[in-house]
Each structure stands twice: as structure tokens, then as C-alpha cells.
Coordinates of C-alpha atoms in Angstrom, one line a residue:
X156 CA 0.0 0.0 0.1
X157 CA 1.4 3.4 -0.9
X158 CA 1.7 6.1 1.5
X159 CA 1.4 9.9 1.0
X160 CA 4.9 11.3 0.5
X161 CA 6.4 14.5 1.6
X162 CA 6.7 15.8 -1.6
X163 CA 3.2 15.3 -2.3
X164 CA 2.4 17.6 1.0
X165 CA 4.9 20.3 -0.1
X166 CA 3.2 20.5 -3.6
X167 CA 0.0 21.0 -1.8
X168 CA 1.6 23.5 0.8
X169 CA 3.1 25.6 -1.9
X170 CA -0.2 26.0 -3.8
X171 CA -1.8 27.1 -0.5
X172 CA 1.0 29.8 0.0
X173 CA 1.4 31.5 -3.5
X174 CA 2.8 34.5 -2.1
X175 CA 6.1 32.6 -1.8
X176 CA 6.3 32.9 -5.4
X177 CA 4.6 36.2 -6.3
X178 CA 4.2 37.9 -3.1
X179 CA 0.4 38.2 -3.4
X180 CA -2.6 35.9 -1.9
X181 CA -5.1 34.4 -4.4
X182 CA -7.1 36.8 -6.4
X183 CA -10.4 35.2 -5.4
X184 CA -9.5 36.2 -1.8
X185 CA -8.1 39.6 -2.4
X186 CA -11.1 40.7 -4.4
X187 CA -13.6 40.0 -1.5
X188 CA -14.2 43.3 0.6
X189 CA -12.7 42.8 4.1
X190 CA -15.5 42.0 7.1
X191 CA -15.8 44.9 9.6
X192 CA -13.8 42.7 12.0
X193 CA -10.7 42.8 9.8
X194 CA -8.9 45.7 11.6
X195 CA -9.7 44.4 15.1
X196 CA -8.5 40.8 14.2
X197 CA -5.3 41.9 12.4
X198 CA -4.3 43.8 15.7
X199 CA -4.4 40.7 17.7
X200 CA -2.1 39.1 15.1
X201 CA 0.4 42.0 15.0
X202 CA 0.3 42.4 18.9
X203 CA 4.0 42.6 19.8
X204 CA 5.8 40.9 22.6
X205 CA 2.8 38.5 23.9
X206 CA 3.5 34.9 23.5
X207 CA 0.0 33.9 22.9
X208 CA -1.7 32.0 19.9
X209 CA -5.0 33.5 18.3
X210 CA -8.0 31.3 18.2
X211 CA -10.4 32.5 15.3
X212 CA -13.7 31.0 16.1
X213 CA -17.2 31.1 14.2
X214 CA -19.7 29.1 12.4
X215 CA -19.4 27.6 9.0
X216 CA -19.2 30.1 6.0
X217 CA -18.9 33.4 8.1
X218 CA -15.5 34.1 6.4
X219 CA -12.8 32.8 8.6
X220 CA -10.6 31.7 6.0
X221 CA -11.1 34.9 4.1
X222 CA -10.3 37.0 7.1
X223 CA -6.9 34.8 7.6
X224 CA -6.0 35.8 4.1
X225 CA -6.8 39.4 4.5
X226 CA -4.5 39.4 7.4
X227 CA -1.7 37.7 5.4
X228 CA -2.1 40.2 2.4
X229 CA -1.8 43.0 5.3
X230 CA 1.4 41.7 6.5
X231 CA 2.7 41.2 3.2
X232 CA 2.1 44.9 2.6
X233 CA 4.2 46.0 5.1
X234 CA 7.9 46.0 5.8
X235 CA 8.3 43.6 8.6
X236 CA 7.8 40.3 6.8
X237 CA 9.0 38.5 3.9
X238 CA 6.8 36.2 2.1
X239 CA 8.4 32.9 3.3
X240 CA 8.1 34.2 7.0
X241 CA 4.2 33.4 6.6
X242 CA 2.9 29.8 6.3
X243 CA -0.6 28.6 6.0
X244 CA -2.2 25.0 6.2
X245 CA -5.7 24.1 6.0
X246 CA -5.9 21.1 8.2
X247 CA -9.1 19.7 6.5
X248 CA -7.0 18.5 3.7
X249 CA -6.4 14.5 3.7
X250 CA -2.8 15.1 2.8
X251 CA -2.4 16.5 6.2
X252 CA -4.1 13.8 8.2
X253 CA -2.1 12.9 11.3
X254 CA 0.3 15.9 11.3
X255 CA 1.0 17.3 14.4
X256 CA 1.6 21.2 14.7
X257 CA 5.1 20.7 15.0
X258 CA 5.2 18.5 11.9
X259 CA 3.0 21.1 9.9
X260 CA 5.3 24.0 10.9
X261 CA 8.2 21.9 9.8
X262 CA 6.8 21.1 6.4
X263 CA 5.9 24.6 5.7
X264 CA 9.6 25.4 6.4
X265 CA 10.9 22.7 4.2
X266 CA 8.2 23.8 1.4
X267 CA 9.1 27.5 1.5
X268 CA 12.9 26.6 1.0
X269 CA 13.8 28.5 4.1
X270 CA 14.2 26.2 6.9
X271 CA 14.5 29.3 9.5
X272 CA 12.0 31.5 8.0
X273 CA 8.6 30.7 9.6
X274 CA 7.5 33.8 11.8
X275 CA 3.6 33.6 11.6
X276 CA 2.0 30.1 11.3
X277 CA -1.8 30.2 10.0
X278 CA -3.7 26.9 10.6
X279 CA -7.1 26.8 9.4
X280 CA -9.6 24.2 10.6
X281 CA -8.0 23.3 13.6
X282 CA -10.7 21.0 15.0
X283 CA -9.3 18.3 12.5
X284 CA -6.5 17.8 14.6
X285 CA -7.0 15.7 17.6
X286 CA -6.1 17.2 20.9
X287 CA -5.5 20.3 19.0
X288 CA -5.4 22.6 22.3
X289 CA -2.7 20.5 24.0
X290 CA -0.5 20.6 20.8
X291 CA -1.0 24.4 20.4
X292 CA 0.0 25.2 23.9
X293 CA 3.2 23.0 23.6
X294 CA 4.0 24.7 20.3
X295 CA 3.6 28.3 21.8
X296 CA 5.8 27.1 24.6
X297 CA 8.5 25.8 22.6
X298 CA 8.6 28.3 19.8
X299 CA 8.2 32.0 21.5
X300 CA 9.4 33.6 18.1
X301 CA 6.3 32.2 16.1
X302 CA 3.0 33.7 16.1
X303 CA 0.3 31.1 15.9
X304 CA -3.0 31.9 14.4
X305 CA -5.7 29.2 14.3
X306 CA -9.2 28.7 13.0
X307 CA -11.9 26.4 13.6
X308 CA -15.8 26.2 13.0
X309 CA -17.5 24.4 16.0
X310 CA -16.9 27.9 17.7
X311 CA -18.0 27.3 21.4
X312 CA -16.6 23.9 21.6
X313 CA -13.3 25.3 20.6
X314 CA -13.5 28.0 23.1
X315 CA -14.5 25.7 25.9
X316 CA -11.3 23.6 25.1
X317 CA -9.2 26.8 24.6
X318 CA -10.2 27.9 28.1
X319 CA -9.6 24.6 29.8
X320 CA -6.1 23.9 28.3
X321 CA -4.7 27.1 27.1
X322 CA -4.9 29.3 30.1
X323 CA -2.4 32.3 29.6
X324 CA -1.6 30.9 26.1
X325 CA -4.6 31.6 23.9
X326 CA -6.6 34.6 22.7
X327 CA -10.1 33.6 21.4
X328 CA -11.6 35.7 18.9
X329 CA -15.3 35.2 17.6
X330 CA -16.3 35.9 14.1
X331 CA -20.2 36.1 14.0
X332 CA -22.7 36.1 11.3
X333 CA -23.1 39.6 9.6
X334 CA -24.7 42.5 10.9
X335 CA -27.3 44.2 9.2
X336 CA -24.8 47.0 8.9
X337 CA -22.0 44.7 7.5
X338 CA -24.5 43.3 5.1
X339 CA -25.4 46.8 3.7
X340 CA -21.7 47.5 3.3
X341 CA -20.7 44.3 1.7
X342 CA -23.5 44.8 -0.8
X343 CA -22.2 48.3 -1.5
X344 CA -25.5 49.9 -0.4
X345 CA -24.7 53.5 1.0
X346 CA -26.5 56.7 1.3
X347 CA -29.5 55.3 3.1
X348 CA -28.2 56.3 6.7
X349 CA -27.3 59.5 7.8
X350 CA -25.2 60.0 11.2
X351 CA -24.9 63.4 12.8
X352 CA -21.6 63.2 14.4
X353 CA -22.3 65.8 16.9
X354 CA -25.0 64.2 18.5
X355 CA -24.2 60.6 17.6
X356 CA -27.8 60.1 16.1
X357 CA -28.8 57.9 13.2
X358 CA -31.8 58.3 10.8
X359 CA -32.8 57.3 7.2
X360 CA -33.8 59.3 4.2
X361 CA -35.9 56.4 2.9
X362 CA -37.3 54.0 5.3
X363 CA -39.2 52.1 2.5
X364 CA -35.9 51.2 0.8
X365 CA -34.1 50.5 4.0
X366 CA -37.0 48.1 5.0
X367 CA -36.8 46.3 1.6
X368 CA -33.1 45.7 2.5
X369 CA -33.8 44.6 5.9
X370 CA -36.2 41.8 4.3
X371 CA -33.3 40.8 2.2
X372 CA -31.1 40.6 5.0
X373 CA -33.6 38.4 6.9
X374 CA -33.6 36.1 4.0
X375 CA -30.0 36.3 3.0
X376 CA -28.0 38.3 5.2
X377 CA -26.0 36.2 7.9
X378 CA -23.2 34.7 5.7
X379 CA -21.0 36.8 3.2
X380 CA -21.6 34.4 0.1
X381 CA -25.1 34.4 0.6
X382 CA -25.2 38.1 0.7
X383 CA -23.2 38.9 -2.3
X384 CA -23.5 35.7 -4.7
X385 CA -26.4 35.7 -7.1
X386 CA -26.1 31.9 -7.2
X387 CA -26.3 31.5 -3.8
X388 CA -29.4 33.9 -3.4
X389 CA -31.3 31.7 -6.0
X390 CA -31.1 28.8 -3.8
X391 CA -30.2 29.7 -0.3
X392 CA -32.0 26.3 0.9
X393 CA -29.1 24.3 -1.0
X394 CA -26.3 26.6 0.3
X395 CA -27.4 27.5 4.0
X396 CA -29.8 24.5 4.6
X397 CA -27.3 22.0 3.3
X398 CA -23.7 23.2 3.0
X399 CA -24.1 25.0 6.4
X400 CA -26.6 23.4 8.7
X401 CA -26.5 19.9 7.3
X402 CA -22.7 19.5 7.4
X403 CA -22.9 20.9 11.2
X404 CA -25.7 18.7 12.2
X405 CA -24.7 15.3 10.4
X406 CA -20.8 15.8 10.4
X407 CA -19.5 18.2 12.8
X408 CA -21.5 17.8 15.9
X409 CA -21.7 14.0 15.8
X410 CA -17.8 13.8 15.4
X411 CA -17.1 16.3 18.3
X412 CA -19.6 14.8 20.7
X413 CA -20.2 11.1 19.6
X414 CA -23.9 11.6 18.9
X415 CA -25.4 8.6 17.8
X416 CA -29.0 9.5 16.6
X417 CA -28.3 12.5 14.4
X418 CA -32.1 12.5 13.2
X419 CA -33.3 13.4 16.8
X420 CA -30.6 16.3 16.7
X421 CA -31.9 17.4 13.3
X422 CA -35.4 17.3 14.3
X423 CA -34.8 19.4 17.4
X424 CA -33.1 22.0 15.4
X425 CA -35.7 22.1 12.9
X426 CA -38.4 22.7 15.5
X427 CA -36.3 25.4 17.1
X428 CA -35.7 27.3 14.1
X429 CA -39.2 27.1 13.1
X430 CA -40.1 28.6 16.6
X431 CA -37.4 31.0 16.7
X432 CA -38.0 34.1 19.1
X433 CA -40.8 31.6 20.9
X434 CA -40.7 30.4 24.3
X435 CA -40.0 26.9 24.8
X436 CA -39.4 24.4 27.7
X437 CA -37.5 21.3 28.2
X438 CA -40.7 19.4 29.2
X439 CA -42.6 20.6 26.1
X440 CA -39.6 19.7 23.8
X441 CA -39.2 16.3 25.6
X442 CA -42.9 15.5 25.4
X443 CA -43.3 16.5 21.6
X444 CA -40.0 14.6 20.3
X445 CA -40.1 11.5 22.7
X446 CA -36.6 12.5 23.6
X447 CA -35.3 12.3 27.3
X448 CA -34.9 15.6 29.0
X449 CA -31.3 15.2 29.7
X450 CA -30.7 14.6 26.1
X451 CA -32.8 17.7 25.1
X452 CA -30.4 19.6 27.2
X453 CA -27.2 18.3 25.9
X454 CA -28.6 19.0 22.3
X455 CA -29.3 22.4 23.2
X456 CA -25.7 22.8 24.3
X457 CA -24.5 21.2 21.3
X458 CA -26.5 23.4 19.0
X459 CA -25.4 26.6 20.9
X460 CA -21.7 25.3 20.7
X461 CA -22.0 25.2 16.9
X462 CA -23.5 28.8 16.9
X463 CA -27.0 27.7 15.2
X464 CA -28.8 29.0 18.1
X465 CA -28.7 31.3 21.2
X466 CA -30.6 30.6 24.2
X467 CA -32.1 33.8 26.3
X468 CA -33.2 33.5 29.9
X469 CA -36.3 34.6 31.4
X470 CA -37.0 37.1 34.3
X471 CA -40.3 38.0 36.0
X472 CA -41.9 41.3 36.4
X473 CA -39.7 41.8 39.3
X474 CA -36.6 41.5 37.0
X475 CA -35.5 38.2 39.1
X476 CA -34.2 35.2 37.4
X477 CA -36.0 31.9 37.9
X478 CA -34.2 29.4 40.4
X479 CA -35.1 26.8 37.9
X480 CA -34.9 27.7 34.3
X481 CA -37.7 25.6 32.9
X482 CA -38.9 28.3 30.2
X483 CA -36.6 30.3 28.0
X484 CA -36.6 31.6 24.4
X485 CA -34.5 30.3 21.6
X486 CA -33.2 32.3 18.6
X487 CA -31.3 31.2 15.4
X488 CA -28.3 33.1 15.3
X489 CA -29.1 34.8 12.1
X490 CA -32.6 34.8 10.7
X491 CA -31.5 33.7 7.0
X492 CA -31.1 30.2 8.8
X493 CA -34.8 29.9 9.3
X494 CA -35.5 31.4 6.1
X495 CA -33.2 28.7 4.3
X496 CA -34.9 25.7 6.0
X497 CA -38.8 27.0 5.6
X498 CA -38.9 29.3 2.6
X499 CA -38.1 33.0 2.1
X500 CA -40.5 35.8 3.6
X501 CA -42.1 38.9 2.5
X502 CA -42.4 42.1 4.4
X503 CA -46.0 41.5 5.1
X504 CA -45.5 37.8 5.9
X505 CA -46.7 36.8 9.5
X506 CA -43.3 35.2 10.0
X507 CA -41.5 38.7 9.7
X508 CA -42.6 39.4 13.3
X509 CA -40.5 36.8 15.1
X510 CA -37.7 36.8 12.3
X511 CA -37.4 40.7 13.1
X512 CA -37.2 39.8 16.6
X513 CA -34.3 37.4 15.7
X514 CA -32.7 39.8 13.6
X515 CA -32.5 42.4 16.2
X516 CA -31.1 39.8 18.9
X517 CA -28.6 38.6 16.0
X518 CA -27.2 42.4 16.3
X519 CA -26.8 42.0 19.9
X520 CA -25.0 38.8 19.8
X521 CA -22.0 40.5 18.3
X522 CA -21.6 42.4 21.7
X523 CA -20.7 41.1 25.3
X524 CA -24.1 42.6 26.6
X525 CA -26.2 39.9 28.6
X526 CA -29.8 40.2 27.5
X527 CA -33.1 38.6 29.1
X528 CA -36.7 38.8 28.4
X529 CA -39.4 39.5 30.9
X530 CA -42.6 37.3 31.2
X531 CA -45.3 37.2 33.8
X532 CA -48.9 36.2 34.1
X533 CA -50.4 38.9 32.2
X534 CA -47.5 40.5 30.2
X535 CA -44.2 40.1 28.3
X536 CA -41.4 42.5 27.4
X537 CA -38.8 41.1 24.4
X538 CA -35.6 42.7 25.7
X539 CA -34.4 43.6 29.3
X540 CA -31.0 44.6 30.0
X541 CA -29.9 44.4 33.6
X542 CA -27.1 46.4 35.2
X543 CA -24.4 45.4 37.6
X544 CA -26.6 45.7 40.4
X545 CA -29.2 43.3 38.3
X546 CA -31.6 46.3 38.0
X547 CA -33.3 47.0 34.6
X548 CA -31.7 49.9 33.0
X549 CA -33.4 49.5 29.4
X550 CA -35.9 47.6 27.8
X551 CA -37.0 46.9 24.2
X552 CA -40.5 45.9 22.6
X553 CA -39.8 44.6 19.1
X554 CA -42.6 45.2 16.4
X555 CA -42.6 44.8 12.8
X556 CA -45.8 46.9 12.8
X557 CA -46.9 50.6 13.3
X558 CA -49.8 49.7 15.2
X559 CA -47.8 50.5 18.7
X560 CA -47.6 54.1 17.7
X561 CA -51.3 54.1 17.1
X562 CA -53.3 51.7 19.5
X563 CA -52.5 52.3 23.1
X564 CA -53.1 48.9 24.6
X565 CA -50.5 47.5 22.2
X566 CA -47.9 48.5 24.8
X567 CA -49.4 47.5 28.3
X568 CA -47.1 45.2 29.1
X569 CA -44.1 47.5 28.6
X570 CA -45.8 50.2 30.4
X571 CA -46.7 48.0 33.2
X572 CA -42.7 46.7 33.5
X573 CA -41.5 50.4 33.5
X574 CA -43.9 51.8 35.9
X575 CA -42.5 49.1 38.1
X576 CA -38.8 49.8 37.1
X577 CA -38.6 53.7 36.8
X578 CA -34.9 53.5 36.0
X579 CA -35.4 51.2 32.7
X580 CA -35.5 53.4 29.6
X581 CA -38.1 52.1 27.3
X582 CA -37.8 51.9 23.4
X583 CA -40.4 50.5 20.8
X584 CA -39.2 49.3 17.4
X585 CA -41.8 49.8 14.6
X586 CA -42.1 49.2 10.9
X587 CA -41.6 52.9 9.9
X588 CA -42.4 55.1 12.8
X589 CA -40.1 57.5 14.6
X590 CA -40.4 59.8 17.6
X591 CA -41.4 62.5 15.2
X592 CA -44.5 60.5 13.9
X593 CA -45.8 59.7 17.2
X594 CA -47.6 61.8 20.0
X595 CA -47.6 59.7 23.0
X596 CA -50.0 61.0 25.8
X597 CA -48.7 58.9 28.8
X598 CA -46.5 59.8 31.6
X599 CA -43.7 57.4 30.7
X600 CA -41.7 58.7 27.7
X601 CA -41.4 56.1 24.8
X602 CA -38.7 56.3 22.0
X603 CA -39.8 54.8 18.8
X604 CA -37.5 53.7 16.0
X605 CA -37.9 51.5 12.8
X606 CA -36.6 47.9 13.5
X607 CA -34.4 48.2 10.4
X608 CA -32.8 51.4 11.7
X609 CA -32.4 49.9 15.2
X610 CA -30.6 47.0 13.8
X611 CA -28.4 49.1 11.7
X612 CA -27.3 51.0 14.9
X613 CA -26.7 48.1 17.1
X614 CA -24.8 46.1 14.8
X615 CA -22.7 49.0 13.8
X616 CA -22.1 50.0 17.6
X617 CA -21.3 46.6 18.6
X618 CA -18.5 46.1 16.1
X619 CA -17.3 49.9 16.5
X620 CA -17.2 49.5 20.4
X621 CA -15.6 46.1 20.4
X622 CA -12.9 47.9 18.0
X623 CA -12.3 50.6 20.4
X624 CA -11.9 48.1 23.3
X625 CA -9.3 46.1 21.2
X626 CA -7.5 49.5 20.7
X627 CA -7.4 49.9 24.4
X628 CA -6.2 46.2 24.9
X629 CA -3.2 46.6 22.5
X630 CA -2.4 49.9 23.5
X631 CA -1.8 49.3 27.2
X632 CA -2.2 45.5 27.6
X633 CA -4.9 46.3 30.4
X634 CA -7.8 45.1 28.2
X635 CA -9.9 48.1 29.1
X636 CA -13.3 48.3 30.5
X637 CA -16.3 46.4 29.1
X638 CA -17.7 48.5 26.0
X639 CA -20.6 50.6 26.7
X640 CA -23.0 49.5 24.0
X641 CA -26.1 51.7 23.6
X642 CA -29.7 50.5 23.2
X643 CA -30.6 53.5 21.4
X644 CA -28.6 56.4 19.7
X645 CA -27.9 59.1 22.6

């Protein structure tokens, strides 16, 4: 039986590192517009004097490989690195099976023709290497002059392993699905949003046009290729449903966690995706599926680990958490997951209500802000933020309708909650109405903003504030304070 030769591996490695020959990354990478996270990520890679590997995490198809290559192009454009100083390997290639990180680095050195030249090592799809976190920690310790940058798809599972095994050696970086702001930017859609620099206020000159793009975002917007490729947009079910969801449920999670019955997992995710933004319970899910409650709990953890869902916990009208979290809400991490599985939606579809709420949460997932929803016997509030004293500081009622600005009893729950918690600043999202369109007669001041504009603001501020936090971290090494995300523009 023939074995894979070193020369075969090196031929593949040279193909993956074309800059050794011409100083440039592949054109199909260089032609793509960088994501908003590029500047923040490349600062981590360039951070001097810190012996830490950078672990880039995220779900399938969010642009991790492209981001790695954009960083390589940035390093090549400067004066500090020669082309052979930078080595890249994608570990999902069969030619690299059973290679350790040490062996991978050695193969890259031999392939480049410069045995002493490797200074930055990029390893894509690190989850294909068994015990990757142990190998990476050992490599970082043994090679202080080589910066390691790795990526992986099963993001939360990788995060857990990096926390357990890489204390003091790894810096985790999460690349989420696209925000609405990023979606518009990648599509080249500009001029719809106006920003008053003096007041930091945002507005739109054409809410109808912005809403049309927002519905497109709900249908296609979570993944860069789905946002920009006509072929993918013509069949999102095949691209997102099969290539992203299918591979995660049928291959990634079973291999990571030893799941035997993938159909159970698949059915649970379909149920949760169809009911995104709805309250569910372990008891109900177990009863309807015939799956035991401990198994349901494990599956929920697995789906969160793969960044397919996000669980949001409930508080009562006193803003207190329940001791036993029997009920909670589940959101898909981007609304286009639901649209790909169950069909595209239009602006007047009934499903736009929960999908608009899902889109709002999808923007907040880019921040470190922990959000809850409030529910009690006679009411519910969609989003509640608790301050450090565990008191509500602001709350949001998400609507894809203008009725809240026209029918008083539409907001009874929000008003009841804010009357109990005077310090909680209330906000109502609508389809088209702003503060200027609504004359609210009540004592409590309510701010109104279109849902699409609110999503733009939250997504933009989340990325911007994270970048400011990274500048402070790289600047003084202190890590800075938690970013001050705003619920509404000041």
C-alpha cells in the first residue's frame, strides 16, 4: 500500500501559499471586501511581545478563511515580513491527516525553501487535529518567536477547550454572522443612513428602501457569500440548509460529541428554527419529540456550541431570574437560517414578526451584553438589560408593525414593566414610525425607531465599540473596560 509522500504534501503546501512565489494572496480572496472585524483581528495578530496564540472561532461560512488571507495580505504589504515568513495550512485536507502542529510547521519550512523563515503560522480548521489545544499550547511554549493563528468552526466547543487547556496561552476571537450594517456594506449599499456626528444620532432618508434591504437581510444576510452571490441567493436552501446546517448537524457535531442519533438532533433544530423567538421549555420539547430531557439539554448545548442557536433566559416582572430555568427563548443566530429551511419571507408575512425580533437579537449577539426577556402572568417584554446591580436599565419591545404608535393597549406590558422599574428606559421598534411620527400621551416617555434602523445602529455600534476595546487592549495591555453598548442613539 502506497503512503502519502512529503513531496506530495509540499506540492499542496506551495499551492496554498502562492505569496512565496509572487508576493500576493489568491485573487479570489483579495477581490473580496474585508469584514468589519478585519482591523480588530489583525491587531491581535500583530500584537508584539505577547506569547499567545490567536484562536479564530465562528460557524461555517462566516468568512474565517477569507479573514486569515486578508491578514496575510496586510502583513505582506508591510516591511516587517518576507513572504516566506508567513505559512498557511488548511488541516481539513486529507494530505495533512495525522500531522502534528510541530510537523505541520516543519513541512511549511521545508516547502518554502527557508528552514529558519517561519514567523507567523496560520492553521485553518484546527478541529481536524486531535487534541489540538494541547499541541498548540506546547508549540507556543516551544517556539516563542513564532506567532500562531488558528481557526475552527465548532466555535463554542473550541472556546471551551481553549479555556480549559490554553490558560495564559490563547486569545479567543469570535467571528459572528453578518450584522445588518455589514450586510449593507458588503452589498455596496450606501447613502440610506445619515449620521449626525455631533449628536451621534442616526436616521434614514428612505425607510421604505431600508426596509426592503432589511427583508433581504432576513432572507439572505447572515453569511458573506449568501449576501453577495446571485447563485447562492437563487437557492439559499441548498447553500445554507445543506452546506452549513446539514454539515454541522450531520458531521461536525456527531464527530465532536459522539452523537449516535443525528435525526433526533436534526429534528430538534428544525423545531427550534421554525419557532425562533418563541418561548419553549425542556418538558414540552421532550414530550413532543419523545427524547429524554437530559438528552434535550445536551442537544441544546451542542447547538449553541455550533453557533446555530442562542438561548435567552427569562426574568419575571420583578426582574428576578427563576431558580429553575424551565422556560426560555431560543433564537437562531441569524434569521437567514430559518428562511433557508422554511422558505423566504416577504415584508407582509406573519413570520416577519418573530424574524424581525430574531434579527434584533442577532445584532446584540456581536456584543458582550447579556440580555433577558421578561414574562409574567399577564405580560411580556421582548428585551431587558440588567445593570451590574441586576436592575433593569433599559428594555425594548420589538414590533414589525406601526400599531404600537397608533393603538395604546399594544404596549400595556411594556408600560407595566417600566412603571415598576422607573430606571428602565423603554424603546419601541416599529415598521416605519419614529419619535416624530408619534404623539404619546402617557407619563412614561417612549422612544420609537424603525426596526431596520435599530438593527443597523446596534450592529454598527457593537463592532465599533469592540474595536475601541481592542485598541485599548493593544495600546496598554490592560484589556480596558467593558464596551458601553447603547440601546438607542444618544
